[in-house]
mmCIF file of C-alpha atoms in Angstrom:
data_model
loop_
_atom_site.group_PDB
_atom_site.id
_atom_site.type_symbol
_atom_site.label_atom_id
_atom_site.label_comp_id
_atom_site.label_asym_id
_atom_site.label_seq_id
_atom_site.Cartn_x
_atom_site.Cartn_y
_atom_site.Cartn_z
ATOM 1 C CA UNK A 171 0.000 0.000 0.000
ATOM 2 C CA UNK A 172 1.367 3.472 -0.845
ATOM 3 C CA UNK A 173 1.021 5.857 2.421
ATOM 4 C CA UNK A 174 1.478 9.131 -0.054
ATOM 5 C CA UNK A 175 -1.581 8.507 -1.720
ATOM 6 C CA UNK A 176 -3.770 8.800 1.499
ATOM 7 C CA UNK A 177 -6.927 10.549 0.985
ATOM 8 C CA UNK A 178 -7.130 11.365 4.510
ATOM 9 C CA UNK A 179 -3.769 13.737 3.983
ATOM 10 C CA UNK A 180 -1.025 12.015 6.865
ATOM 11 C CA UNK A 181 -0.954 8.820 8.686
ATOM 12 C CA UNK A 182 -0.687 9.062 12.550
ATOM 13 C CA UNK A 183 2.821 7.352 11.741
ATOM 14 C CA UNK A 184 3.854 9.239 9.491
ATOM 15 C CA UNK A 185 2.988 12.632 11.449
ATOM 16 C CA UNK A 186 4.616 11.182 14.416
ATOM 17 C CA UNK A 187 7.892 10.483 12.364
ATOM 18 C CA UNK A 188 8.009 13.952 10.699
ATOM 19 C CA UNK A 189 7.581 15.398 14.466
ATOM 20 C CA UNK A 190 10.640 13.338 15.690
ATOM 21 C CA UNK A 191 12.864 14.262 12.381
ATOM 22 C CA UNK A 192 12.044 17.660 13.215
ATOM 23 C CA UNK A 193 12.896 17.662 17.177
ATOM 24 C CA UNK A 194 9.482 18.870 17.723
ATOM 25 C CA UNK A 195 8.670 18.514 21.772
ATOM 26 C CA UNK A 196 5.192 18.042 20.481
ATOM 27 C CA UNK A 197 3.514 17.537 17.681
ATOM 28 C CA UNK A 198 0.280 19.670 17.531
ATOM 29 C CA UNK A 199 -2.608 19.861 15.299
ATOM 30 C CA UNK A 200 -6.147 20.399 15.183
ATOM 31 C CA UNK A 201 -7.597 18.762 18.292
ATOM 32 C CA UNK A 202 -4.557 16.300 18.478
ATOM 33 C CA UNK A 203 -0.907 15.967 20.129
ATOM 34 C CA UNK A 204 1.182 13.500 20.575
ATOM 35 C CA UNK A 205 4.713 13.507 21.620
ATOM 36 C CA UNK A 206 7.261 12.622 18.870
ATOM 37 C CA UNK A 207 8.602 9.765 20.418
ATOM 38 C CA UNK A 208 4.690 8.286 20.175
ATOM 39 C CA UNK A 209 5.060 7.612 23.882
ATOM 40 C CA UNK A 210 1.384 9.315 24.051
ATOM 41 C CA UNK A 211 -1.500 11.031 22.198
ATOM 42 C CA UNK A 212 -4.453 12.676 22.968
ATOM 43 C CA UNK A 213 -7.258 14.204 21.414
ATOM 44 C CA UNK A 214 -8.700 17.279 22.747
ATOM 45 C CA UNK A 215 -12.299 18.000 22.500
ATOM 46 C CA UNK A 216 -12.054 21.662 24.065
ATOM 47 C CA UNK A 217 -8.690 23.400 24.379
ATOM 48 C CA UNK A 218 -6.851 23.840 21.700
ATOM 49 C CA UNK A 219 -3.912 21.745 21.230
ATOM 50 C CA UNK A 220 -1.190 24.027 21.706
ATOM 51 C CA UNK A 221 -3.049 25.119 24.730
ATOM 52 C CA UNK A 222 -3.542 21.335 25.981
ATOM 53 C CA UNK A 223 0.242 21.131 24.698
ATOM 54 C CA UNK A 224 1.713 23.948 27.725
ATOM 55 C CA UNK A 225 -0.506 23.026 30.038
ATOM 56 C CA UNK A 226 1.187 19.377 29.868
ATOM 57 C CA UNK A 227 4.705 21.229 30.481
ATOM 58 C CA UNK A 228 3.401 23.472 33.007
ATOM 59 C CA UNK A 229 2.028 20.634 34.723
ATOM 60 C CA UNK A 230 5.614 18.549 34.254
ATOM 61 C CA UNK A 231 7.498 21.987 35.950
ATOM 62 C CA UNK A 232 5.137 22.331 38.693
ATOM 63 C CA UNK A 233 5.639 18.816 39.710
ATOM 64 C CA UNK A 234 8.992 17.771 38.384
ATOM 65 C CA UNK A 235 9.293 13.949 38.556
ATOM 66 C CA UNK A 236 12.174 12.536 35.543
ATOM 67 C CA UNK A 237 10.711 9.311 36.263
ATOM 68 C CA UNK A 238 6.781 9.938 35.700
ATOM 69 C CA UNK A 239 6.444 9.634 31.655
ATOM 70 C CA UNK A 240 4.840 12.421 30.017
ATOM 71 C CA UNK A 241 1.525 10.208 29.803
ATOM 72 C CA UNK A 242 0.709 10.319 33.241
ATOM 73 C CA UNK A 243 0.704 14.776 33.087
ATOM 74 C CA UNK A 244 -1.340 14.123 30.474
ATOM 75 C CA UNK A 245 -3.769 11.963 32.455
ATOM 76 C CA UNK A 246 -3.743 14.526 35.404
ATOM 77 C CA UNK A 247 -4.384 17.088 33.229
ATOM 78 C CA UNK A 248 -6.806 15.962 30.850
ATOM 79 C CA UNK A 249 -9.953 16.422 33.345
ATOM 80 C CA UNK A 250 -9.408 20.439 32.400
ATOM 81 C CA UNK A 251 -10.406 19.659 28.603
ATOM 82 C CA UNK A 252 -14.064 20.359 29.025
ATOM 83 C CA UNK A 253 -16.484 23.303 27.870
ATOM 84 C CA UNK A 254 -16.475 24.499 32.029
ATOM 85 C CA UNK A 255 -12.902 24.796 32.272
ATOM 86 C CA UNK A 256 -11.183 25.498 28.823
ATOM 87 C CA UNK A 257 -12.218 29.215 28.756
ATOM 88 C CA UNK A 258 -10.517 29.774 32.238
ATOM 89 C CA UNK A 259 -7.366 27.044 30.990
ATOM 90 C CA UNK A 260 -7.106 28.988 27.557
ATOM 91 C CA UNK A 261 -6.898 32.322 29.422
ATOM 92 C CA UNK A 262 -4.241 31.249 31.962
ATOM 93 C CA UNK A 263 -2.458 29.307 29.234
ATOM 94 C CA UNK A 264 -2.627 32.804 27.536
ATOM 95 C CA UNK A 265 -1.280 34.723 30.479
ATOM 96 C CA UNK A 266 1.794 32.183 30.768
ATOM 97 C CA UNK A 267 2.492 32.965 27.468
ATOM 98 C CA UNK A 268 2.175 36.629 28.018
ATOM 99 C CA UNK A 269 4.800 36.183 31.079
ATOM 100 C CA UNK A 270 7.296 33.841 29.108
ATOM 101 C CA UNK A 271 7.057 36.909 25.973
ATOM 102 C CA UNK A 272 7.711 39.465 28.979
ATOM 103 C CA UNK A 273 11.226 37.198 29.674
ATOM 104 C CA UNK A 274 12.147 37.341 25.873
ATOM 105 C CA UNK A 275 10.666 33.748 24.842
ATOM 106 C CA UNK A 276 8.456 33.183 22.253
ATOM 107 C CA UNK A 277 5.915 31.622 24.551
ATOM 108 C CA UNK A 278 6.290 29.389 27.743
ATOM 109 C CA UNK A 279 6.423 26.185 25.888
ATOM 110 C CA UNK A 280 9.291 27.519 23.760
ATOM 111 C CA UNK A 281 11.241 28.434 27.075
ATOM 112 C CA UNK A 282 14.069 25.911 26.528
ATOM 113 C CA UNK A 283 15.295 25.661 29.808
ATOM 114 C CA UNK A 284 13.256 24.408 32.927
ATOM 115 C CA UNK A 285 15.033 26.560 35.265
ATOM 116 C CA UNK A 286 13.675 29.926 33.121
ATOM 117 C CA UNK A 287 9.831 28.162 33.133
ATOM 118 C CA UNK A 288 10.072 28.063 36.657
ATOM 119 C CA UNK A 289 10.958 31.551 37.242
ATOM 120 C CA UNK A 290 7.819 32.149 35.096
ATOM 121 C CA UNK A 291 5.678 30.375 37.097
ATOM 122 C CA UNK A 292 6.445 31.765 40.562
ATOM 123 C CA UNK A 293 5.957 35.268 38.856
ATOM 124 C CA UNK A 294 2.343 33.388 38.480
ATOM 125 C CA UNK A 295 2.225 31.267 41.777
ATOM 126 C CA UNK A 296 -0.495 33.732 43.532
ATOM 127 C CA UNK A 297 -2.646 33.522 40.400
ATOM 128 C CA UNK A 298 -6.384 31.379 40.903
ATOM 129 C CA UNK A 299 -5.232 29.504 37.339
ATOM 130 C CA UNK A 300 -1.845 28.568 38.969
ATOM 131 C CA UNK A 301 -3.849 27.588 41.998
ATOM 132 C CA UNK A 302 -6.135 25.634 40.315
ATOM 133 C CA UNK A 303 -3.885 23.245 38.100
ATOM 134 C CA UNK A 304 -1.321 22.892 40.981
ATOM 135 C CA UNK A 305 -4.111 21.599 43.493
ATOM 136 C CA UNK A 306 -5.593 19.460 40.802
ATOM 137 C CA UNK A 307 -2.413 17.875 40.061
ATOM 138 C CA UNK A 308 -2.004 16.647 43.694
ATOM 139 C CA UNK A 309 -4.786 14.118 43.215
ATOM 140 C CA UNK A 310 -4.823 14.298 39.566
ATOM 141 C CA UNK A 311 -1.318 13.080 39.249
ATOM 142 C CA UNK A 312 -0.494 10.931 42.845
ATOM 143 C CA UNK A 313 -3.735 9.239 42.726
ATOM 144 C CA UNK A 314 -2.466 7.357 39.248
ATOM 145 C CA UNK A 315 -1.737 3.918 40.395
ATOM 146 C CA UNK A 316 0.895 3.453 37.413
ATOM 147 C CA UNK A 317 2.821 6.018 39.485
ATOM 148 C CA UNK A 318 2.562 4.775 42.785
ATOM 149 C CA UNK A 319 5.856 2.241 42.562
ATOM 150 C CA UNK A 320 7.544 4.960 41.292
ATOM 151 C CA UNK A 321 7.531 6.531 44.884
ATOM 152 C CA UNK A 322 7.731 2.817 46.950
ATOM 153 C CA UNK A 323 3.769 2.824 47.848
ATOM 154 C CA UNK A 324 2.396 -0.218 47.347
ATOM 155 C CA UNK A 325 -1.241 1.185 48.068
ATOM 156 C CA UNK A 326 -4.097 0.779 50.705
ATOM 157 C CA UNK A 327 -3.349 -1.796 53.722
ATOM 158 C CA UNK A 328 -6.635 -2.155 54.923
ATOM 159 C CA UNK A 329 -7.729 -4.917 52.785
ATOM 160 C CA UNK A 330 -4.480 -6.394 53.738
ATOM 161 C CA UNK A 331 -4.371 -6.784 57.123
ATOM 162 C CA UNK A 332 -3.061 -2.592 57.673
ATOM 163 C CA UNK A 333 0.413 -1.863 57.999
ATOM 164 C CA UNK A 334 1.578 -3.463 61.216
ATOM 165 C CA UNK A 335 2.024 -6.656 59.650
ATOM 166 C CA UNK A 336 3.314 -5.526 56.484
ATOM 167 C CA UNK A 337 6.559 -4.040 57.074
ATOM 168 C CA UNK A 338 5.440 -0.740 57.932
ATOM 169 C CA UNK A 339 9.279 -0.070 58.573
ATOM 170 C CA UNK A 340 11.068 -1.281 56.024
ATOM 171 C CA UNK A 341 11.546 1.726 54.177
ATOM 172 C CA UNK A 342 15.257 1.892 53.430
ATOM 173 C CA UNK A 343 15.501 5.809 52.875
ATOM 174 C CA UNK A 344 14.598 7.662 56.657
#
């Protein structure tokens, strides 16, 4: 089968390969990202994708974690793709932006370095949209099982027996 003559325009393949040749950090399009190294793709249904695309890194500076794959941000931050949120998101996407031109970036998500991101934020800590994504990404992001070895929990005890009898000191780090 010859991929050129798609009617559809490109494959998800080949869009994900272009990304990667380019060094994109994300591939975005209408109502779609992914990252170039196809580790994950979503479809948005109410922020635009660049939008959906810096709240992702936002989300990856505010909690830092070189472990935690870029699919699990997403998954935190996915619950603010909705028609209640995405005016609010879009707007404090917007004001990031706004704060990353003020530093001489092109926008926050073309800030190359994390420690210059950061210094963007806490110019934006006090904000109600930095509020809001940082307080939903303390459930939004630790309640992910997938993420819990990551950090030596190995979950509830109660339906185990609690804690007492399961080693409740043999963490190796204190």
């Amino acid at each position: 089968m010859n991929t050129n003559s798609s009617p559809r325009g490109l494959t998800r393949r080949q869009l994900l390969s272009r990304a990667s040749a380019a060094g994109a950090a994300f591939v975005a399009g209408a109502g779609f990202i992914a990252a170039p190294d196809a580790a994950w793709a979503y479809e948005t249904t109410h922020l635009d994708s660049q939008v959906f695309a810096t709240l992702v890194q936002m989300a990856r500076d505010i909690y830092p974690h070189d472990r935690i794959p870029d699919a699990n941000y997403v998954e935190a931050v996915k619950g603010y793709d909705t028609p209640e949120t995405a005016v609010a998101i879009t707007a404090g996407i917007a004001a990031l932006d706004a704060a990353a031109r003020g530093k001489g970036f092109a926008s926050y998500i073309d800030t190359g370095w994390e420690r210059d991101r950061v210094d963007i934020l806490r110019g934006m800590e006090e904000s109600a949209f930095f509020q809001q994504v940082r307080g939903g990404l303390v459930t939004g992001l630790y309640n992910q099982k997938s993420v819990w070895p990551i950090f030596g929990y190995e979950g509830e005890s109660y339906s185990q027996g609690g804690y007492i009898d399961r080693g409740f000191d043999d963490i190796n780090w204190l």
